[in-house]
PDB file of C-alpha atoms in Angstrom:
ATOM      1  CA  MET A   1      -7.022-172.043  99.154  1.00 34.00           C
ATOM      2  CA  TYR A   2      -5.502-175.040  97.387  1.00 36.00           C
ATOM      3  CA  LYS A   3      -1.955-175.924  97.874  1.00 38.00           C
ATOM      4  CA  ILE A   4      -0.284-177.667  94.985  1.00 37.00           C
ATOM      5  CA  ILE A   5       2.286-180.015  95.408  1.00 41.00           C
ATOM      6  CA  LEU A   6       4.483-181.190  92.472  1.00 46.00           C
ATOM      7  CA  PRO A   7       6.132-184.527  93.135  1.00 54.00           C
ATOM      8  CA  ASN A   8      10.227-183.865  93.722  1.00 56.00           C
ATOM      9  CA  PHE A   9      11.905-186.312  90.999  1.00 65.00           C
ATOM     10  CA  GLU A  10      16.062-186.111  91.379  1.00 67.00           C
ATOM     11  CA  GLY A  11      16.373-186.449  87.544  1.00 77.00           C
ATOM     12  CA  PRO A  12      14.793-187.042  84.329  1.00 84.00           C
ATOM     13  CA  PHE A  13      14.956-190.640  84.380  1.00 85.00           C
ATOM     14  CA  ASP A  14      12.873-190.224  87.742  1.00 85.00           C
ATOM     15  CA  LEU A  15      10.027-188.241  86.147  1.00 85.00           C
ATOM     16  CA  LEU A  16       9.735-191.068  82.871  1.00 89.00           C
ATOM     17  CA  LEU A  17       9.700-194.183  85.378  1.00 88.00           C
ATOM     18  CA  TYR A  18       6.973-192.285  87.346  1.00 87.00           C
ATOM     19  CA  PHE A  19       4.760-191.598  84.160  1.00 88.00           C
ATOM     20  CA  ILE A  20       5.663-195.438  83.137  1.00 88.00           C
ATOM     21  CA  LYS A  21       4.686-196.701  86.226  1.00 87.00           C
ATOM     22  CA  ARG A  22       1.627-194.562  86.724  1.00 88.00           C
ATOM     23  CA  ASP A  23       0.353-195.766  83.476  1.00 87.00           C
ATOM     24  CA  GLU A  24       1.276-199.175  83.535  1.00 89.00           C
ATOM     25  CA  ILE A  25       3.277-198.904  80.543  1.00 88.00           C
ATOM     26  CA  ASN A  26       5.472-201.545  78.973  1.00 89.00           C
ATOM     27  CA  ILE A  27       8.666-200.588  78.670  1.00 86.00           C
ATOM     28  CA  TYR A  28       9.872-202.031  75.752  1.00 87.00           C
ATOM     29  CA  ASP A  29       6.805-200.347  73.984  1.00 88.00           C
ATOM     30  CA  ILE A  30       7.012-196.925  74.866  1.00 88.00           C
ATOM     31  CA  PRO A  31       4.072-194.527  73.557  1.00 90.00           C
ATOM     32  CA  ILE A  32       6.929-191.906  72.973  1.00 90.00           C
ATOM     33  CA  ALA A  33       4.340-189.481  71.773  1.00 90.00           C
ATOM     34  CA  LYS A  34       2.221-189.515  74.923  1.00 90.00           C
ATOM     35  CA  LEU A  35       5.550-189.906  76.895  1.00 89.00           C
ATOM     36  CA  ALA A  36       6.855-186.210  75.905  1.00 90.00           C
ATOM     37  CA  ASP A  37       4.009-184.770  75.753  1.00 90.00           C
ATOM     38  CA  GLU A  38       3.384-185.491  79.491  1.00 88.00           C
ATOM     39  CA  PHE A  39       7.127-184.618  80.241  1.00 88.00           C
ATOM     40  CA  LEU A  40       6.857-181.359  78.500  1.00 88.00           C
ATOM     41  CA  ASN A  41       3.711-180.486  80.192  1.00 86.00           C
ATOM     42  CA  TYR A  42       5.802-181.115  83.571  1.00 84.00           C
ATOM     43  CA  ILE A  43       8.302-178.907  82.869  1.00 82.00           C
ATOM     44  CA  LYS A  44       5.513-175.876  81.852  1.00 81.00           C
ATOM     45  CA  LEU A  45       3.890-176.940  85.284  1.00 77.00           C
ATOM     46  CA  ALA A  46       7.285-176.597  87.383  1.00 74.00           C
ATOM     47  CA  SER A  47       8.091-173.350  85.506  1.00 72.00           C
ATOM     48  CA  HIS A  48       4.850-171.671  86.336  1.00 65.00           C
ATOM     49  CA  PHE A  49       5.404-172.708  90.042  1.00 60.00           C
ATOM     50  CA  ASN A  50       8.908-171.112  89.505  1.00 54.00           C
ATOM     51  CA  LEU A  51      10.752-174.594  90.422  1.00 59.00           C
ATOM     52  CA  GLU A  52      14.151-174.622  89.130  1.00 62.00           C
ATOM     53  CA  LEU A  53      14.524-177.811  86.783  1.00 65.00           C
ATOM     54  CA  ALA A  54      18.378-179.366  86.466  1.00 61.00           C
ATOM     55  CA  GLY A  55      19.747-178.732  82.700  1.00 76.00           C
ATOM     56  CA  GLU A  56      18.825-182.619  82.148  1.00 79.00           C
ATOM     57  CA  PHE A  57      15.327-182.172  82.079  1.00 81.00           C
ATOM     58  CA  ILE A  58      15.585-179.880  79.070  1.00 83.00           C
ATOM     59  CA  VAL A  59      18.082-182.228  77.629  1.00 85.00           C
ATOM     60  CA  MET A  60      15.997-185.257  77.896  1.00 87.00           C
ATOM     61  CA  ALA A  61      12.865-183.192  76.787  1.00 87.00           C
ATOM     62  CA  SER A  62      14.866-182.235  73.637  1.00 88.00           C
ATOM     63  CA  ASN A  63      15.816-186.102  72.962  1.00 88.00           C
ATOM     64  CA  LEU A  64      11.826-187.026  73.538  1.00 89.00           C
ATOM     65  CA  MET A  65      10.776-184.900  71.030  1.00 90.00           C
ATOM     66  CA  TYR A  66      13.703-185.950  68.751  1.00 89.00           C
ATOM     67  CA  ILE A  67      12.540-189.515  69.210  1.00 89.00           C
ATOM     68  CA  LYS A  68       8.802-188.304  68.567  1.00 88.00           C
ATOM     69  CA  SER A  69       9.700-186.658  65.532  1.00 89.00           C
ATOM     70  CA  GLN A  70      11.758-190.081  64.188  1.00 86.00           C
ATOM     71  CA  MET A  71       8.620-191.840  65.226  1.00 85.00           C
ATOM     72  CA  LEU A  72       6.328-190.213  62.739  1.00 83.00           C
ATOM     73  CA  LEU A  73       8.842-191.000  59.828  1.00 80.00           C
ATOM     74  CA  PRO A  74       8.264-194.805  58.374  1.00 77.00           C
ATOM     75  CA  TYR A  75      10.325-196.992  59.853  1.00 67.00           C
ATOM     76  CA  LYS A  76      12.604-199.294  57.965  1.00 67.00           C
ATOM     77  CA  GLN A  77      14.687-202.364  59.792  1.00 67.00           C
ATOM     78  CA  GLU A  78      17.637-201.957  57.324  1.00 62.00           C
ATOM     79  CA  GLN A  79      18.954-199.627  54.839  1.00 63.00           C
ATOM     80  CA  ASP A  80      21.679-200.474  52.720  1.00 64.00           C
ATOM     81  CA  GLY A  81      21.958-203.832  53.990  1.00 63.00           C
ATOM     82  CA  VAL A  82      22.738-202.315  57.406  1.00 66.00           C
ATOM     83  CA  GLU A  83      20.440-202.748  60.142  1.00 68.00           C
ATOM     84  CA  ILE A  84      18.591-199.230  61.508  1.00 71.00           C
ATOM     85  CA  GLU A  85      17.990-198.979  65.340  1.00 77.00           C
ATOM     86  CA  GLU A  86      14.922-198.495  66.535  1.00 82.00           C
ATOM     87  CA  PRO A  87      14.105-194.882  67.294  1.00 84.00           C
ATOM     88  CA  ARG A  88      13.535-195.773  71.139  1.00 88.00           C
ATOM     89  CA  ALA A  89      16.000-198.774  71.424  1.00 88.00           C
ATOM     90  CA  GLN A  90      18.409-196.079  73.284  1.00 88.00           C
ATOM     91  CA  LEU A  91      15.662-194.606  75.735  1.00 89.00           C
ATOM     92  CA  VAL A  92      14.711-198.237  76.661  1.00 89.00           C
ATOM     93  CA  GLN A  93      18.297-199.346  77.139  1.00 87.00           C
ATOM     94  CA  ASN A  94      18.970-196.045  79.202  1.00 86.00           C
ATOM     95  CA  ILE A  95      15.984-196.889  81.494  1.00 88.00           C
ATOM     96  CA  LEU A  96      16.764-200.085  82.237  1.00 86.00           C
ATOM     97  CA  GLU A  97      20.210-199.134  82.984  1.00 82.00           C
ATOM     98  CA  TYR A  98      19.009-196.316  85.478  1.00 82.00           C
ATOM     99  CA  LEU A  99      16.942-199.078  87.368  1.00 83.00           C
ATOM    100  CA  GLN A 100      19.908-200.972  87.561  1.00 78.00           C
ATOM    101  CA  TYR A 101      21.537-198.323  89.368  1.00 76.00           C
ATOM    102  CA  LYS A 102      18.800-197.291  91.565  1.00 76.00           C
ATOM    103  CA  GLU A 103      18.511-201.103  92.682  1.00 77.00           C
ATOM    104  CA  VAL A 104      22.362-201.263  93.434  1.00 73.00           C
ATOM    105  CA  ALA A 105      22.166-197.629  95.282  1.00 71.00           C
ATOM    106  CA  LYS A 106      19.032-199.121  97.509  1.00 73.00           C
ATOM    107  CA  ASP A 107      21.283-202.023  98.398  1.00 68.00           C
ATOM    108  CA  LEU A 108      24.321-199.961  99.511  1.00 64.00           C
ATOM    109  CA  LEU A 109      22.008-197.589 101.582  1.00 65.00           C
ATOM    110  CA  ASN A 110      20.455-200.909 103.364  1.00 66.00           C
ATOM    111  CA  LEU A 111      23.786-202.146 103.888  1.00 58.00           C
ATOM    112  CA  TYR A 112      25.487-198.789 105.226  1.00 55.00           C
ATOM    113  CA  SER A 113      22.607-198.331 107.713  1.00 61.00           C
ATOM    114  CA  LYS A 114      23.002-202.053 109.128  1.00 58.00           C
ATOM    115  CA  GLN A 115      26.919-200.847 109.427  1.00 52.00           C
ATOM    116  CA  GLU A 116      26.682-197.635 110.864  1.00 53.00           C
ATOM    117  CA  PHE A 117      27.307-198.454 114.331  1.00 53.00           C
ATOM    118  CA  MET A 118      30.175-201.236 113.424  1.00 51.00           C
ATOM    119  CA  LEU A 119      34.076-201.214 113.491  1.00 51.00           C
ATOM    120  CA  CYS A 120      36.083-203.906 112.710  1.00 48.00           C
ATOM    121  CA  ARG A 121      39.728-204.581 112.921  1.00 45.00           C
ATOM    122  CA  GLY A 122      41.400-201.897 110.218  1.00 44.00           C
ATOM    123  CA  ASN A 123      44.453-203.933 109.451  1.00 42.00           C
ATOM    124  CA  PHE A 124      45.309-206.977 106.766  1.00 36.00           C
ATOM    125  CA  SER A 125      44.909-210.224 108.015  1.00 38.00           C
ATOM    126  CA  ALA A 126      46.018-212.068 105.171  1.00 42.00           C
ATOM    127  CA  GLU A 127      49.006-212.243 102.429  1.00 36.00           C
ATOM    128  CA  TYR A 128      48.625-211.895  98.836  1.00 36.00           C
ATOM    129  CA  ALA A 129      48.634-215.264  97.296  1.00 41.00           C
ATOM    130  CA  ASN A 130      51.727-215.443  94.406  1.00 41.00           C
ATOM    131  CA  ALA A 131      49.998-216.859  91.183  1.00 37.00           C
ATOM    132  CA  ASN A 132      50.739-216.605  87.557  1.00 40.00           C
ATOM    133  CA  PHE A 133      47.509-214.847  86.215  1.00 37.00           C
ATOM    134  CA  SER A 134      46.308-215.336  82.575  1.00 40.00           C
ATOM    135  CA  ALA A 135      42.737-215.397  81.363  1.00 39.00           C
ATOM    136  CA  ILE A 136      40.664-214.020  78.779  1.00 37.00           C
ATOM    137  CA  TYR A 137      39.893-210.291  79.431  1.00 40.00           C
ATOM    138  CA  LYS A 138      36.499-209.539  80.207  1.00 47.00           C
ATOM    139  CA  ASN A 139      36.531-205.907  81.626  1.00 53.00           C
ATOM    140  CA  ALA A 140      33.930-205.457  84.751  1.00 57.00           C
ATOM    141  CA  ASN A 141      31.484-202.117  84.404  1.00 59.00           C
ATOM    142  CA  LEU A 142      30.516-199.923  87.003  1.00 58.00           C
ATOM    143  CA  ILE A 143      27.549-201.841  88.038  1.00 60.00           C
ATOM    144  CA  ASP A 144      29.963-205.250  88.585  1.00 64.00           C
ATOM    145  CA  LEU A 145      32.024-203.227  90.723  1.00 66.00           C
ATOM    146  CA  LEU A 146      28.777-201.724  92.780  1.00 65.00           C
ATOM    147  CA  LYS A 147      27.730-205.212  93.258  1.00 66.00           C
ATOM    148  CA  ALA A 148      30.937-206.296  94.522  1.00 68.00           C
ATOM    149  CA  PHE A 149      31.355-203.177  96.623  1.00 66.00           C
ATOM    150  CA  ALA A 150      28.133-204.174  98.505  1.00 66.00           C
ATOM    151  CA  LYS A 151      29.018-207.512  99.058  1.00 68.00           C
ATOM    152  CA  ALA A 152      32.219-206.647 100.464  1.00 66.00           C
ATOM    153  CA  ILE A 153      30.764-204.363 103.193  1.00 61.00           C
ATOM    154  CA  ASN A 154      27.431-207.228 103.665  1.00 64.00           C
ATOM    155  CA  ARG A 155      30.501-209.890 104.375  1.00 61.00           C
ATOM    156  CA  ASN A 156      31.925-207.433 107.231  1.00 54.00           C
ATOM    157  CA  LEU A 157      28.608-206.616 108.825  1.00 49.00           C
ATOM    158  CA  GLU A 158      29.471-209.664 111.441  1.00 49.00           C
ATOM    159  CA  PRO A 159      33.206-209.243 112.183  1.00 48.00           C
ATOM    160  CA  THR A 160      35.100-211.494 114.631  1.00 47.00           C
ATOM    161  CA  ASN A 161      37.408-210.465 117.292  1.00 49.00           C
ATOM    162  CA  VAL A 162      35.485-207.038 117.202  1.00 46.00           C
ATOM    163  CA  HIS A 163      37.454-204.585 119.597  1.00 44.00           C
ATOM    164  CA  VAL A 164      37.740-201.107 120.023  1.00 45.00           C
ATOM    165  CA  VAL A 165      40.530-199.566 117.775  1.00 45.00           C
ATOM    166  CA  GLU A 166      41.736-195.810 117.070  1.00 45.00           C
ATOM    167  CA  MET A 167      40.240-194.736 113.842  1.00 50.00           C
ATOM    168  CA  ILE A 168      42.793-195.055 110.744  1.00 52.00           C
ATOM    169  CA  SER A 169      43.139-191.974 108.541  1.00 69.00           C
ATOM    170  CA  ILE A 170      44.252-192.700 105.141  1.00 79.00           C
ATOM    171  CA  THR A 171      43.545-190.845 101.936  1.00 83.00           C
ATOM    172  CA  VAL A 172      42.684-192.197  98.149  1.00 84.00           C
ATOM    173  CA  GLU A 173      45.923-191.513  96.834  1.00 89.00           C
ATOM    174  CA  GLU A 174      47.492-193.042 100.005  1.00 90.00           C
ATOM    175  CA  LYS A 175      45.204-196.185  99.090  1.00 90.00           C
ATOM    176  CA  LYS A 176      46.350-196.194  95.236  1.00 91.00           C
ATOM    177  CA  GLN A 177      49.705-196.215  96.094  1.00 92.00           C
ATOM    178  CA  LEU A 178      49.244-199.084  98.374  1.00 91.00           C
ATOM    179  CA  ILE A 179      47.315-200.897  95.628  1.00 91.00           C
ATOM    180  CA  LEU A 180      49.966-200.250  93.373  1.00 93.00           C
ATOM    181  CA  ASP A 181      52.814-201.536  95.430  1.00 92.00           C
ATOM    182  CA  ASN A 182      50.924-204.564  96.259  1.00 89.00           C
ATOM    183  CA  LEU A 183      50.248-205.396  92.881  1.00 90.00           C
ATOM    184  CA  GLN A 184      53.767-204.985  91.941  1.00 89.00           C
ATOM    185  CA  ALA A 185      54.544-207.582  94.593  1.00 89.00           C
ATOM    186  CA  LYS A 186      51.759-209.870  93.769  1.00 87.00           C
ATOM    187  CA  LYS A 187      50.606-209.146  90.376  1.00 85.00           C
ATOM    188  CA  ARG A 188      47.209-210.027  91.045  1.00 87.00           C
ATOM    189  CA  LEU A 189      45.047-208.699  93.726  1.00 88.00           C
ATOM    190  CA  THR A 190      41.155-209.102  94.519  1.00 86.00           C
ATOM    191  CA  PHE A 191      39.128-206.400  96.131  1.00 85.00           C
ATOM    192  CA  PHE A 192      37.687-208.993  98.670  1.00 85.00           C
ATOM    193  CA  GLU A 193      41.670-209.549  99.628  1.00 86.00           C
ATOM    194  CA  LEU A 194      41.942-205.597  99.911  1.00 85.00           C
ATOM    195  CA  VAL A 195      39.058-204.911 101.980  1.00 83.00           C
ATOM    196  CA  LYS A 196      39.011-208.146 104.070  1.00 81.00           C
ATOM    197  CA  SER A 197      38.362-207.261 107.811  1.00 74.00           C
ATOM    198  CA  GLN A 198      38.419-203.562 106.817  1.00 75.00           C
ATOM    199  CA  THR A 199      36.126-201.048 108.300  1.00 77.00           C
ATOM    200  CA  LYS A 200      33.175-199.335 106.343  1.00 75.00           C
ATOM    201  CA  GLN A 201      35.635-196.111 105.919  1.00 76.00           C
ATOM    202  CA  HIS A 202      38.463-198.099 104.106  1.00 80.00           C
ATOM    203  CA  ILE A 203      36.339-200.254 101.768  1.00 81.00           C
ATOM    204  CA  VAL A 204      34.893-197.028 100.762  1.00 80.00           C
ATOM    205  CA  ILE A 205      38.220-195.266 100.268  1.00 83.00           C
ATOM    206  CA  THR A 206      39.503-198.740  98.345  1.00 85.00           C
ATOM    207  CA  PHE A 207      36.820-198.523  96.073  1.00 83.00           C
ATOM    208  CA  LEU A 208      37.182-194.829  95.594  1.00 83.00           C
ATOM    209  CA  ALA A 209      40.964-195.524  94.691  1.00 86.00           C
ATOM    210  CA  MET A 210      40.444-198.250  92.561  1.00 86.00           C
ATOM    211  CA  LEU A 211      37.706-196.274  90.319  1.00 84.00           C
ATOM    212  CA  GLU A 212      40.359-193.556  89.830  1.00 86.00           C
ATOM    213  CA  LEU A 213      43.385-196.262  88.895  1.00 89.00           C
ATOM    214  CA  ILE A 214      40.720-197.813  86.289  1.00 85.00           C
ATOM    215  CA  LYS A 215      39.809-194.044  84.962  1.00 83.00           C
ATOM    216  CA  LEU A 216      43.599-193.554  84.335  1.00 86.00           C
ATOM    217  CA  LYS A 217      44.184-197.095  82.678  1.00 85.00           C
ATOM    218  CA  ILE A 218      46.764-198.056  85.670  1.00 89.00           C
ATOM    219  CA  ILE A 219      44.528-201.454  86.837  1.00 88.00           C
ATOM    220  CA  PHE A 220      42.085-203.453  84.600  1.00 86.00           C
ATOM    221  CA  VAL A 221      39.423-205.037  86.744  1.00 84.00           C
ATOM    222  CA  THR A 222      37.619-208.587  85.497  1.00 81.00           C
ATOM    223  CA  GLN A 223      35.010-210.706  87.279  1.00 74.00           C
ATOM    224  CA  ASP A 224      34.026-214.542  86.260  1.00 68.00           C
ATOM    225  CA  LYS A 225      30.547-214.682  87.440  1.00 64.00           C
ATOM    226  CA  ILE A 226      28.385-211.912  88.657  1.00 58.00           C
ATOM    227  CA  PHE A 227      28.472-211.038  92.280  1.00 57.00           C
ATOM    228  CA  GLU A 228      31.687-212.701  92.680  1.00 69.00           C
ATOM    229  CA  ASP A 229      35.057-211.161  93.488  1.00 77.00           C
ATOM    230  CA  ILE A 230      36.906-208.323  91.423  1.00 83.00           C
ATOM    231  CA  ILE A 231      40.009-209.179  90.107  1.00 86.00           C
ATOM    232  CA  ILE A 232      42.806-206.479  89.705  1.00 89.00           C
ATOM    233  CA  VAL A 233      45.822-206.615  87.361  1.00 88.00           C
ATOM    234  CA  GLU A 234      47.908-204.213  85.898  1.00 88.00           C
ATOM    235  CA  TYR A 235      46.170-202.483  82.696  1.00 83.00           C
ATOM    236  CA  PRO A 236      47.126-204.821  79.581  1.00 80.00           C
ATOM    237  CA  LYS A 237      49.759-203.775  77.267  1.00 74.00           C
ATOM    238  CA  GLU A 238      47.691-205.765  74.446  1.00 66.00           C
ATOM    239  CA  LEU A 239      44.459-203.533  75.230  1.00 64.00           C
ATOM    240  CA  GLU A 240      46.868-200.115  75.105  1.00 60.00           C
ATOM    241  CA  THR A 241      48.360-201.217  71.642  1.00 54.00           C
ATOM    242  CA  SER A 242      44.763-202.178  70.228  1.00 52.00           C
ATOM    243  CA  LEU A 243      43.498-198.477  70.924  1.00 50.00           C
TER     244      LEU A 243
END
């Protein structure tokens, strides 16, 4: 008797990447018909062995079949003077973005394992500097924030004057209010200043608090260079009026 083991994929993009790597496919020139057929065969095989698949797999299968149908039509680069996007372009972009997320997640996991048994001081050690802030707003995306988050943890892997302290309990809501209080007083903060000499738990809570404030359009974050510090300011009124 043979035991058949299907590869375990967390999501549809993992399955796509498996096919791409296995067949050494150029990600910018994906043979969509072959890939769509492979994807559907996997779903049928998983169904045959009573494996539950998330709805995302079905959505991806439908999307691949749609792209496959579009590839069968004559492709025009322009129509009525308007450039038409190549049918596979969005899929390629999504795969590239997913690869970026996987790399960042891998870095964060490595940093987490390094700091698992380390504890550093849990209080702020520096005052925020008053400064007039004027800049061309360049919105930082989630990948920028994740990279800054990883760098912040890495900066605290070798803390100075380490000693045993009591665990300080703080919620995301409390951290949100702390960020807003400091922002009201100083007008401009940076992520590294907020988490300087903080424990891993405080860095994570600060990061989550920032994400919620960004989603609510209460704060605005910007970054000059990749992997550099994240600048935090109040959400600009000119952006509100432009929406």
